Tab-separated table of C-alpha atoms and ligand atoms in Angstrom:
chain	number	residue	atom	x	y	z
V	1	MET	CA	5.772	-14.325	33.559
V	2	THR	CA	7.089	-15.609	30.329
V	3	ALA	CA	10.465	-17.330	30.291
V	4	LEU	CA	12.706	-15.874	27.421
V	5	ASP	CA	13.776	-18.372	24.907
V	6	SER	CA	17.296	-19.641	25.887
V	7	THR	CA	18.230	-20.833	22.318
V	8	PRO	CA	21.673	-19.489	21.760
V	9	ALA	CA	21.550	-16.543	19.139
V	10	ALA	CA	22.855	-17.341	15.771
V	11	LEU	CA	26.672	-16.584	14.659
V	12	LEU	CA	26.321	-15.470	10.928
V	13	ASP	CA	28.697	-14.951	8.270
V	14	SER	CA	26.831	-12.096	6.635
V	15	VAL	CA	23.540	-10.117	6.913
V	16	ALA	CA	21.897	-12.501	4.409
V	17	GLY	CA	22.063	-15.297	7.031
V	18	ALA	CA	19.762	-13.265	9.313
V	19	ILE	CA	16.902	-13.367	6.733
V	20	GLY	CA	13.931	-15.537	7.605
V	21	ASN	CA	12.928	-17.495	10.623
V	22	THR	CA	10.713	-14.819	11.877
V	23	PRO	CA	8.360	-15.541	14.830
V	24	LEU	CA	4.666	-15.989	15.029
V	25	VAL	CA	2.822	-14.130	17.737
V	26	ARG	CA	-0.770	-15.064	18.789
V	27	LEU	CA	-3.316	-12.106	18.792
V	28	ARG	CA	-5.163	-11.779	22.128
V	29	ARG	CA	-7.168	-8.637	22.283
V	30	VAL	CA	-8.172	-7.628	18.813
V	31	THR	CA	-9.846	-11.105	18.398
V	32	GLU	CA	-13.074	-10.691	20.432
V	33	GLY	CA	-15.637	-13.096	19.337
V	34	VAL	CA	-13.055	-15.207	17.613
V	35	THR	CA	-12.408	-18.850	18.824
V	36	ALA	CA	-9.830	-19.645	16.131
V	37	ALA	CA	-6.146	-18.879	17.098
V	38	VAL	CA	-4.836	-16.085	14.843
V	39	TYR	CA	-1.078	-15.820	14.573
V	40	VAL	CA	0.819	-12.883	13.033
V	41	LYS	CA	4.177	-13.658	11.391
V	42	LEU	CA	6.330	-10.658	12.045
V	43	GLU	CA	8.241	-9.984	9.030
V	44	TYR	CA	9.755	-6.723	10.221
V	45	LEU	CA	12.335	-8.912	12.276
V	46	ASN	CA	14.007	-9.417	9.011
V	47	PRO	CA	17.471	-7.381	8.949
V	48	GLY	CA	16.145	-4.983	5.964
V	49	GLY	CA	12.883	-4.600	8.029
V	50	SER	CA	10.412	-6.345	5.756
V	51	VAL	CA	9.165	-9.564	4.116
V	52	LYS	CA	10.894	-8.578	0.923
V	53	ASP	CA	14.315	-9.308	2.158
V	54	ARG	CA	13.487	-12.927	1.398
V	55	ALA	CA	12.538	-12.326	-2.350
V	56	ALA	CA	15.645	-9.871	-2.570
V	57	LEU	CA	18.087	-12.521	-1.475
V	58	TRP	CA	16.568	-15.254	-3.672
V	59	MET	CA	16.360	-12.822	-6.707
V	60	LEU	CA	20.130	-11.892	-6.112
V	61	ASP	CA	21.378	-15.462	-5.670
V	62	ALA	CA	19.460	-16.492	-8.721
V	63	ALA	CA	20.996	-13.643	-10.793
V	64	GLU	CA	24.412	-14.640	-9.721
V	65	THR	CA	23.975	-18.049	-10.454
V	66	ALA	CA	22.711	-17.374	-13.981
V	67	GLY	CA	25.786	-14.970	-14.650
V	68	ASP	CA	23.361	-11.987	-15.066
V	69	LEU	CA	24.895	-10.135	-11.996
V	70	ARG	CA	28.645	-10.151	-11.978
V	71	PRO	CA	31.319	-8.645	-9.514
V	72	GLY	CA	31.119	-4.811	-9.708
V	73	GLY	CA	27.746	-4.884	-11.309
V	74	THR	CA	24.667	-2.643	-10.365
V	75	VAL	CA	21.313	-3.773	-8.954
V	76	VAL	CA	18.242	-1.974	-10.432
V	77	GLU	CA	14.711	-2.421	-9.082
V	78	ALA	CA	11.364	-0.709	-9.265
V	79	SER	CA	10.047	-0.893	-5.800
V	80	SER	CA	7.611	0.798	-3.173
V	81	GLY	CA	10.785	0.608	-0.898
V	82	ASN	CA	10.971	-2.651	0.735
V	83	THR	CA	12.326	-4.804	-1.986
V	84	GLY	CA	14.795	-1.975	-2.604
V	85	ILE	CA	15.986	-1.998	0.945
V	86	GLY	CA	16.215	-5.757	1.023
V	87	LEU	CA	18.333	-5.722	-2.238
V	88	ALA	CA	20.437	-2.857	-1.062
V	89	ALA	CA	21.154	-4.716	2.225
V	90	VAL	CA	22.395	-7.905	0.543
V	91	ALA	CA	23.957	-6.004	-2.364
V	92	VAL	CA	26.122	-3.704	-0.411
V	93	ALA	CA	27.608	-6.682	1.469
V	94	ARG	CA	28.436	-8.262	-1.572
V	95	GLY	CA	29.908	-5.078	-3.274
V	96	TYR	CA	27.210	-4.108	-5.856
V	97	ARG	CA	25.849	-0.648	-6.302
V	98	THR	CA	22.036	-0.317	-6.070
V	99	ILE	CA	19.652	1.847	-7.890
V	100	VAL	CA	15.941	2.009	-6.906
V	101	VAL	CA	12.968	3.650	-8.497
V	102	VAL	CA	10.176	4.439	-6.193
V	103	PRO	CA	6.673	5.913	-6.553
V	104	ASP	CA	6.003	9.227	-4.821
V	105	LYS	CA	3.412	7.894	-2.737
V	106	SER	CA	5.939	5.782	-0.788
V	107	SER	CA	6.580	6.891	2.669
V	108	ALA	CA	9.459	9.396	3.335
V	109	GLU	CA	10.960	6.962	5.868
V	110	LYS	CA	11.387	4.270	3.149
V	111	VAL	CA	12.932	6.822	0.658
V	112	ALA	CA	15.203	7.880	3.666
V	113	LEU	CA	16.092	4.177	4.502
V	114	LEU	CA	17.117	3.520	0.903
V	115	ARG	CA	19.460	6.616	0.780
V	116	ALA	CA	20.998	5.404	4.196
V	117	TYR	CA	22.066	2.245	2.549
V	118	GLY	CA	23.787	4.342	-0.108
V	119	VAL	CA	21.089	3.688	-2.720
V	120	GLN	CA	20.617	6.106	-5.705
V	121	VAL	CA	16.923	6.685	-5.447
V	122	HIS	CA	14.742	7.914	-8.346
V	123	VAL	CA	11.169	9.151	-7.284
V	124	THR	CA	8.747	8.834	-10.056
V	125	PRO	CA	5.190	10.650	-10.134
V	126	GLY	CA	2.393	8.541	-9.411
V	127	GLY	CA	-0.885	8.266	-11.509
V	128	ARG	CA	1.067	7.104	-14.781
V	129	PRO	CA	-0.324	4.204	-16.719
V	130	VAL	CA	1.775	1.185	-17.489
V	131	GLY	CA	4.033	1.832	-20.486
V	132	HIS	CA	4.155	5.732	-19.803
V	133	PRO	CA	7.830	6.678	-20.009
V	134	GLU	CA	7.592	8.313	-16.429
V	135	HIS	CA	5.954	4.805	-14.999
V	136	LEU	CA	8.055	3.265	-12.340
V	137	ARG	CA	9.068	0.173	-14.492
V	138	SER	CA	9.710	2.138	-17.633
V	139	VAL	CA	12.183	4.309	-15.771
V	140	ALA	CA	13.844	1.323	-13.949
V	141	LEU	CA	14.222	-0.631	-17.318
V	142	GLY	CA	15.503	2.500	-19.087
V	143	LEU	CA	18.238	2.710	-16.388
V	144	ALA	CA	19.106	-0.888	-16.465
V	145	GLU	CA	19.642	-0.743	-20.139
V	146	SER	CA	21.652	2.372	-20.094
V	147	ILE	CA	24.279	1.328	-17.316
V	148	PRO	CA	26.911	-1.276	-18.253
V	149	GLY	CA	26.770	-4.383	-15.884
V	150	ALA	CA	23.142	-3.541	-14.634
V	151	TRP	CA	20.813	-6.160	-13.759
V	152	PHE	CA	17.023	-5.428	-13.404
V	153	ALA	CA	15.635	-7.479	-10.520
V	154	GLY	CA	11.952	-7.210	-11.827
V	155	GLN	CA	10.253	-8.634	-8.724
V	156	TYR	CA	6.705	-8.634	-10.548
V	157	ASP	CA	8.034	-11.216	-13.052
V	158	ASN	CA	10.904	-12.961	-11.446
V	159	PRO	CA	10.265	-16.536	-10.336
V	160	ALA	CA	12.769	-16.343	-7.656
V	161	ASN	CA	10.381	-14.009	-5.939
V	162	PRO	CA	7.575	-16.637	-5.208
V	163	ALA	CA	10.277	-19.431	-4.904
V	164	ALA	CA	11.779	-17.582	-1.964
V	165	HIS	CA	8.404	-18.012	-0.016
V	166	TYR	CA	8.060	-21.439	-1.214
V	167	ALA	CA	11.379	-22.330	0.255
V	168	THR	CA	11.165	-20.430	3.381
V	169	THR	CA	7.911	-18.612	4.470
V	170	GLY	CA	5.860	-21.733	3.702
V	171	PRO	CA	8.032	-24.102	5.549
V	172	GLU	CA	8.472	-21.891	8.581
V	173	ILE	CA	4.700	-21.627	9.138
V	174	TRP	CA	4.213	-25.310	8.717
V	175	ALA	CA	6.996	-25.953	11.248
V	176	ALA	CA	5.942	-23.325	13.685
V	177	THR	CA	2.378	-24.473	14.055
V	178	GLY	CA	3.294	-28.259	13.933
V	179	GLY	CA	1.162	-28.730	10.950
V	180	ARG	CA	-1.804	-27.182	12.684
V	181	VAL	CA	-2.213	-24.157	10.430
V	182	THR	CA	-5.655	-24.230	8.597
V	183	HIS	CA	-5.520	-20.897	6.866
V	184	TYR	CA	-2.908	-18.711	5.396
V	185	VAL	CA	-3.657	-15.003	4.897
V	186	ALA	CA	-1.242	-12.446	2.956
V	187	GLY	CA	-1.537	-9.116	1.147
V	188	VAL	CA	-1.056	-9.312	-2.647
V	189	GLY	CA	1.417	-6.850	-4.158
V	190	THR	CA	3.814	-8.680	-6.634
V	191	GLY	CA	2.043	-11.848	-5.220
V	192	GLY	CA	5.132	-13.469	-4.338
V	193	THR	CA	4.241	-14.037	-0.610
V	194	ILE	CA	0.903	-15.392	-1.063
V	195	SER	CA	1.672	-17.564	-4.098
V	196	GLY	CA	5.059	-19.225	-2.817
V	197	ALA	CA	3.918	-19.959	0.730
V	198	GLY	CA	0.540	-20.773	-0.389
V	199	GLU	CA	1.709	-23.319	-2.802
V	200	TYR	CA	4.032	-24.973	-0.308
V	201	LEU	CA	1.202	-25.096	2.372
V	202	LYS	CA	-1.300	-26.518	0.059
V	203	GLU	CA	1.256	-29.015	-0.993
V	204	VAL	CA	2.386	-30.077	2.352
V	205	SER	CA	-1.069	-30.280	3.884
V	206	ASP	CA	-2.690	-32.216	0.740
V	207	GLY	CA	-4.664	-29.155	-0.129
V	208	ARG	CA	-6.225	-28.622	3.315
V	209	VAL	CA	-4.930	-25.275	3.925
V	210	ARG	CA	-7.183	-22.353	2.629
V	211	VAL	CA	-5.350	-19.447	1.142
V	212	ILE	CA	-6.812	-16.215	1.409
V	213	GLY	CA	-5.500	-12.926	-0.113
V	214	ALA	CA	-5.844	-9.519	1.646
V	215	ASP	CA	-6.530	-6.581	-0.854
V	216	PRO	CA	-7.387	-2.921	-0.706
V	217	GLU	CA	-11.077	-2.514	-1.399
V	218	THR	CA	-10.755	-0.943	-4.811
V	219	SER	CA	-7.693	-2.944	-5.948
V	220	VAL	CA	-8.419	-5.032	-9.147
V	221	TYR	CA	-7.109	-8.443	-7.645
V	222	GLY	CA	-10.342	-8.584	-5.463
V	223	GLY	CA	-12.583	-7.365	-8.141
V	224	GLY	CA	-12.480	-3.744	-7.588
V	225	ASP	CA	-12.250	-1.161	-10.646
V	226	GLY	CA	-8.550	-0.264	-9.731
V	227	ARG	CA	-9.144	3.247	-8.409
V	228	ALA	CA	-6.527	4.445	-5.964
V	229	TRP	CA	-6.342	3.746	-2.141
V	230	TYR	CA	-4.121	4.832	0.535
V	231	VAL	CA	-2.504	1.762	2.012
V	232	GLU	CA	0.770	1.452	0.042
V	233	SER	CA	2.598	-1.719	-1.076
V	234	VAL	CA	-0.465	-3.955	-1.635
V	235	GLY	CA	-3.042	-4.412	-4.503
V	236	HIS	CA	-3.201	-3.708	-8.204
V	237	TYR	CA	-3.895	-0.142	-9.369
V	238	LEU	CA	-5.370	0.231	-12.650
V	239	HIS	CA	-4.937	3.709	-14.233
V	240	PRO	CA	-7.771	4.451	-16.464
V	241	ASP	CA	-5.543	5.052	-19.315
V	242	THR	CA	-3.965	1.510	-19.093
V	243	GLU	CA	-4.206	-0.118	-22.669
V	244	GLU	CA	-3.649	-3.681	-21.438
V	245	ASP	CA	-3.881	-4.656	-17.713
V	246	LEU	CA	-1.160	-7.298	-17.076
V	247	TRP	CA	-0.909	-8.940	-13.637
V	248	PRO	CA	2.503	-9.844	-12.384
V	249	THR	CA	3.641	-13.307	-13.210
V	250	SER	CA	4.705	-13.643	-9.502
V	251	TYR	CA	1.194	-13.851	-8.568
V	252	HIS	CA	-0.416	-17.325	-8.939
V	253	PRO	CA	-4.163	-16.537	-8.561
V	254	GLU	CA	-5.028	-20.395	-8.888
V	255	VAL	CA	-3.525	-20.818	-5.419
V	256	VAL	CA	-5.764	-18.395	-3.884
V	257	ASP	CA	-9.221	-19.773	-2.498
V	258	GLY	CA	-10.415	-16.216	-1.750
V	259	ILE	CA	-9.804	-12.486	-1.561
V	260	GLU	CA	-10.949	-10.196	1.220
V	261	SER	CA	-11.349	-6.628	0.049
V	262	ILE	CA	-10.529	-4.347	2.762
V	263	PRO	CA	-11.367	-0.600	2.914
V	264	ASP	CA	-8.561	1.753	3.831
V	265	LEU	CA	-10.528	2.920	6.943
V	266	GLU	CA	-10.755	-0.636	8.248
V	267	SER	CA	-7.063	-1.300	7.719
V	268	ILE	CA	-6.044	2.077	9.267
V	269	THR	CA	-8.386	1.626	12.282
V	270	LEU	CA	-6.990	-1.856	13.047
V	271	LEU	CA	-3.509	-0.690	12.739
V	272	HIS	CA	-4.021	1.846	15.529
V	273	ARG	CA	-5.613	-0.910	17.725
V	274	LEU	CA	-2.634	-3.377	16.924
V	275	ALA	CA	-0.305	-0.927	18.360
V	276	ARG	CA	-2.248	-0.105	21.422
V	277	GLU	CA	-3.909	-3.198	22.143
V	278	GLU	CA	-1.276	-6.005	21.166
V	279	GLY	CA	1.822	-4.075	21.297
V	280	LEU	CA	2.497	-4.686	17.651
V	281	LEU	CA	3.573	-1.583	15.608
V	282	LEU	CA	2.961	-2.508	12.090
V	283	GLY	CA	2.897	-1.221	8.485
V	284	GLY	CA	-0.398	-0.263	6.499
V	285	SER	CA	-0.560	-3.632	4.589
V	286	SER	CA	-0.311	-5.396	7.752
V	287	GLY	CA	-3.540	-3.571	8.800
V	288	THR	CA	-5.144	-4.878	5.594
V	289	SER	CA	-3.868	-8.184	6.156
V	290	VAL	CA	-4.758	-8.791	9.787
V	291	ALA	CA	-8.227	-7.191	8.963
V	292	ALA	CA	-8.753	-9.925	6.401
V	293	ALA	CA	-7.357	-12.673	8.783
V	294	LEU	CA	-9.932	-11.538	11.420
V	295	ARG	CA	-12.871	-11.489	8.805
V	296	VAL	CA	-11.785	-15.249	8.001
V	297	ALA	CA	-11.399	-16.300	11.583
V	298	ARG	CA	-14.906	-14.906	12.660
V	299	GLY	CA	-16.341	-17.796	10.568
V	300	LEU	CA	-14.059	-20.489	12.050
V	301	GLY	CA	-13.924	-22.671	15.154
V	302	PRO	CA	-11.335	-23.317	18.087
V	303	ASP	CA	-9.493	-25.942	16.023
V	304	ASP	CA	-8.591	-23.612	13.322
V	305	VAL	CA	-5.360	-21.895	13.186
V	306	VAL	CA	-4.991	-18.724	11.093
V	307	VAL	CA	-1.629	-17.293	10.152
V	308	VAL	CA	-1.280	-13.928	8.703
V	309	ILE	CA	1.828	-12.097	7.413
V	310	ALA	CA	2.686	-8.784	8.708
V	311	PRO	CA	5.129	-7.505	6.000
V	312	ASP	CA	6.704	-4.690	7.744
V	313	SER	CA	6.683	-2.325	10.737
V	314	GLY	CA	5.037	0.875	11.513
V	315	ARG	CA	8.157	2.537	12.153
V	316	SER	CA	8.426	2.909	8.337
V	317	TYR	CA	5.248	4.775	8.306
V	318	LEU	CA	5.427	7.251	11.264
V	319	SER	CA	4.831	10.106	8.787
V	320	LYS	CA	1.505	8.608	7.461
V	321	TYR	CA	-0.604	6.010	9.260
V	322	TYR	CA	0.491	7.297	12.771
V	323	ASN	CA	0.740	10.936	12.042
V	324	ASP	CA	-2.290	13.022	12.843
V	325	ALA	CA	-1.338	15.521	10.091
V	326	TRP	CA	-1.463	13.033	7.470
V	327	LEU	CA	-4.503	11.144	8.966
V	328	GLY	CA	-6.501	14.481	9.423
V	329	GLN	CA	-5.929	15.686	5.915
V	330	TRP	CA	-7.292	12.539	4.467
V	331	GLY	CA	-10.187	12.005	6.868
V	332	PHE	CA	-8.993	9.012	8.713
V	333	PRO	CA	-9.191	8.510	12.552
V	334	LEU	CA	-6.531	10.217	14.280
V	335	VAL	CA	-3.939	8.659	16.670
V	336	THR	CA	-4.429	11.296	19.469
V	337	ALA	CA	-7.883	11.600	20.543
V	338	THR	CA	-8.944	15.284	20.357
V	339	SER	CA	-12.007	17.332	21.743
V	340	ALA	CA	-11.080	20.237	19.480
V	341	PRO	CA	-13.655	21.010	16.864
V	342	VAL	CA	-12.919	19.244	13.518
V	343	VAL	CA	-13.637	20.074	9.932
V	344	GLY	CA	-16.484	17.393	9.882
V	345	ASP	CA	-18.321	19.605	12.290
V	346	LEU	CA	-18.570	22.299	9.507
V	347	VAL	CA	-20.132	20.151	6.958
V	348	ALA	CA	-23.760	20.441	6.470
V	349	PRO	CA	-25.908	17.625	4.762
V	350	GLY	CA	-26.626	19.664	1.674
V	351	ASP	CA	-22.788	20.089	1.046
V	352	GLY	CA	-22.550	16.622	0.135
V	353	GLU	CA	-25.887	16.461	-1.978
V	354	SER	CA	-24.752	19.320	-4.258
V	355	PHE	CA	-21.181	18.203	-4.540
V	356	ALA	CA	-19.890	16.836	-7.921
V	357	VAL	CA	-16.650	15.945	-9.705
V	358	ILE	CA	-15.846	16.401	-13.219
V	359	PRO	CA	-14.501	13.418	-14.929
V	360	SER	CA	-11.306	14.001	-16.907
V	361	ASN	CA	-12.887	12.750	-20.106
V	362	ALA	CA	-15.604	15.418	-19.978
V	363	THR	CA	-15.573	18.348	-22.638
V	364	VAL	CA	-15.687	21.779	-21.489
V	365	ALA	CA	-19.203	22.055	-22.448
V	366	GLU	CA	-20.103	19.027	-20.093
V	367	ALA	CA	-17.822	20.444	-17.359
V	368	THR	CA	-19.536	23.949	-17.488
V	369	ALA	CA	-22.888	22.244	-17.061
V	370	LEU	CA	-21.614	20.235	-14.029
V	371	LEU	CA	-20.003	23.431	-12.595
V	372	GLY	CA	-23.269	25.277	-12.611
V	373	ASP	CA	-22.745	28.472	-10.363
V	374	ARG	CA	-20.054	26.986	-8.383
V	375	ALA	CA	-16.632	28.754	-8.397
V	376	ALA	CA	-14.781	25.634	-9.399
V	377	LEU	CA	-15.063	21.725	-9.221
V	378	PRO	CA	-12.460	19.179	-8.757
V	379	VAL	CA	-11.518	16.912	-11.831
V	380	GLN	CA	-10.987	13.331	-11.352
V	381	LEU	CA	-9.363	10.656	-13.476
V	382	ALA	CA	-12.151	9.123	-15.408
V	383	ARG	CA	-13.079	5.378	-15.499
V	384	ALA	CA	-15.734	3.368	-17.038
V	385	LYS	CA	-17.421	2.729	-13.859
V	386	SER	CA	-18.468	5.544	-11.777
V	387	GLY	CA	-17.854	5.587	-8.166
V	388	ALA	CA	-16.688	7.473	-5.033
V	389	PRO	CA	-14.106	10.143	-6.094
V	390	VAL	CA	-10.820	9.202	-4.423
V	391	ALA	CA	-8.927	12.209	-3.294
V	392	ALA	CA	-5.659	10.887	-4.669
V	393	GLU	CA	-7.201	10.863	-8.133
V	394	LEU	CA	-8.417	14.625	-8.241
V	395	ILE	CA	-5.924	15.738	-10.864
V	396	GLY	CA	-7.031	19.366	-10.923
V	397	SER	CA	-10.099	21.742	-10.734
V	398	PHE	CA	-12.081	23.544	-13.515
V	399	ALA	CA	-13.435	27.129	-13.073
V	400	SER	CA	-15.515	28.804	-15.808
V	401	ASN	CA	-13.409	29.478	-18.697
V	402	SER	CA	-14.788	31.822	-21.437
V	403	THR	CA	-11.614	31.365	-23.670
V	404	ALA	CA	-11.956	27.510	-23.833
V	405	SER	CA	-13.973	26.038	-26.940
V	406	THR	CA	-16.810	24.031	-25.666
V	407	GLU	CA	-15.548	20.942	-27.555
V	408	ASP	CA	-12.049	21.054	-25.930
V	409	PRO	CA	-11.431	18.281	-23.455
V	410	VAL	CA	-11.596	19.524	-19.909
V	411	ARG	CA	-8.054	17.979	-19.387
V	412	ASP	CA	-6.686	20.865	-21.535
V	413	HIS	CA	-8.116	23.362	-19.173
V	414	LEU	CA	-7.122	22.217	-15.804
V	415	ALA	CA	-6.317	24.642	-12.877
V	416	PRO	CA	-4.362	23.420	-9.810
V	417	ALA	CA	-6.155	20.900	-7.666
V	418	LEU	CA	-8.351	22.314	-4.872
V	419	PRO	CA	-6.884	22.046	-1.457
V	420	VAL	CA	-8.331	19.057	0.512
V	421	VAL	CA	-9.378	19.065	4.297
V	422	GLY	CA	-10.218	15.982	6.156
V	423	VAL	CA	-13.530	15.488	8.448
V	424	THR	CA	-11.213	14.339	11.235
V	425	GLU	CA	-8.885	17.323	10.940
V	426	PRO	CA	-8.958	19.746	13.740
V	427	ILE	CA	-10.192	23.095	12.396
V	428	ASP	CA	-7.145	24.947	13.373
V	429	ALA	CA	-4.857	22.577	11.714
V	430	ALA	CA	-7.096	22.907	8.432
V	431	ARG	CA	-6.811	26.770	8.733
V	432	GLU	CA	-3.175	26.711	9.110
V	433	ARG	CA	-2.703	24.571	6.053
V	434	LEU	CA	-5.063	26.765	4.047
V	435	GLY	CA	-2.947	29.932	4.824
V	436	GLU	CA	-4.053	32.738	2.486
V	437	TYR	CA	-6.051	30.435	0.166
V	438	ARG	CA	-9.694	31.497	-0.349
V	439	GLY	CA	-12.113	29.497	-2.555
V	440	PRO	CA	-13.632	25.958	-2.710
V	441	VAL	CA	-11.988	23.054	-0.817
V	442	ALA	CA	-12.755	19.460	-1.104
V	443	VAL	CA	-13.704	17.734	2.201
V	444	VAL	CA	-12.373	14.221	2.410
V	445	ARG	CA	-13.728	11.355	4.611
V	446	ALA	CA	-11.275	8.143	4.720
V	447	GLY	CA	-9.835	9.115	1.496
V	448	VAL	CA	-12.946	9.876	-0.478
V	449	ALA	CA	-13.987	13.502	-1.410
V	450	VAL	CA	-17.565	13.817	-0.104
V	451	ALA	CA	-18.336	17.557	-0.108
V	452	LEU	CA	-17.265	21.139	-1.283
V	453	ILE	CA	-17.137	23.839	1.265
V	454	ASP	CA	-15.717	27.386	1.036
V	455	ALA	CA	-12.366	28.023	2.710
V	456	ASP	CA	-13.937	31.009	4.368
V	457	ARG	CA	-16.137	28.603	6.404
V	458	VAL	CA	-12.931	26.869	7.761
V	459	VAL	CA	-11.177	30.119	8.485
V	460	ALA	CA	-13.916	32.104	9.899
V	461	THR	CA	-15.089	29.580	12.417
V	462	ALA	CA	-14.757	30.777	15.947
V	463	LEU	CA	-12.951	28.097	17.942
N	501	PMP	N1	3.287	-5.304	2.273
N	501	PMP	C1	4.398	-4.566	1.999
N	501	PMP	C2	4.688	-3.449	3.119
N	501	PMP	C3	5.307	-4.906	0.789
N	501	PMP	O1	6.553	-3.893	0.780
N	501	PMP	C4	4.894	-5.663	-0.044
N	501	PMP	C5	5.639	-5.824	-1.300
N	501	PMP	N2	5.550	-4.865	-2.231
N	501	PMP	C6	3.692	-6.468	0.122
N	501	PMP	C7	2.986	-6.231	1.419
N	501	PMP	C8	3.281	-7.578	-0.756
N	501	PMP	O2	4.095	-8.559	-0.863
N	501	PMP	P1	4.188	-9.374	-2.340
N	501	PMP	O3	4.910	-8.298	-3.179
N	501	PMP	O4	4.914	-10.484	-1.942
N	501	PMP	O5	2.842	-9.661	-2.818
């Protein structure tokens, strides 16, 4: 039996006082073959439910001190959700109004949470390059400029963001491990968490602590080409139309000794194991981070102590990484084991070989040549390097079009995107989603389009 800690609970003046001092829990079961100790720091135990409460509090305090935010003012931020929630929690208690601009790929739970705190939420469409008027940051900046008394928090370039982790996350890890920590692992979004705590841990250990970033496989931080991925809130996306790729100044890459690039499939598979085997229900970026920590730990010995940040809870993603409808559609392993036939059973080897996608910078002539005798093909955002067509970047489809001039960009002749079905999706679920639709459908495995089949093949299958 484990005795419960008998330290008296804190009596606090406000919700801000409950931020920080989160516990570290040792992983015991997903660590087969690992002799190093791996501890997960549970940031979902912050009052706003994520690591971002720390940065939110530090940014608000700094703005008040500098006089940028005055009584009755309005807090504006661009956020995948958690920073907005952290800001809202502290801001409402201090009498400020909060406006948050979120990308449409943020989970429905995070948007609902923001609204529950009384936040005015603006949802922006994904897939816009930086500088585009509909890009998250442009919308937030526009709002901040037009509202008197508004202050834009700007977590990507606000020094108070990494400073929060230098002042709290780093020292907490050092104290909790009695200075035994040897490796610090964290995902990189704005870079605040890894940079601030990483800097502190290096300083306090005379440079002994290694700092490792956890990054989605295609994110540019780890050397990917920036194409889309499915684990939200970490990594750096690069829209192909981006003119100049600026990294956040909250990220200090010189602090980072290495980056582990983690495919979505590895993150999500591990998330499911953490819930079932460790009793830890964590958010998507925790899957990425713990996967990176396990990779690092496999090369270490019994004297090593790895600390990895789990930024938030799986409760914010019950509609995504723990939801079979979402997992099935994008071709990730389901939470509930099924013996029902799945879409993957319908895919024949030739379906993949003859499959093609049309890059969005193709001309109609080029697209028509690729189309061949197929009814339609998906069109994906084009980038310099070729690679696997990520389902999230299929922006439309092209069917033969006799009225289009052959030199026209295919982009000007897009039909709606083809429906997608996932290889792990039960056939009856795919059939229900397709409804009356007949025609080509893109088959997706772990977020990547791998084949084209006819909807008839799904609909006509005898179950
Ligand atoms: N995971 C989650 C769930 C987050 O909300 C964030 C912040 N966007 C991160 C990881 C990345 O943290 P940071 O911005 O400090 O790099």
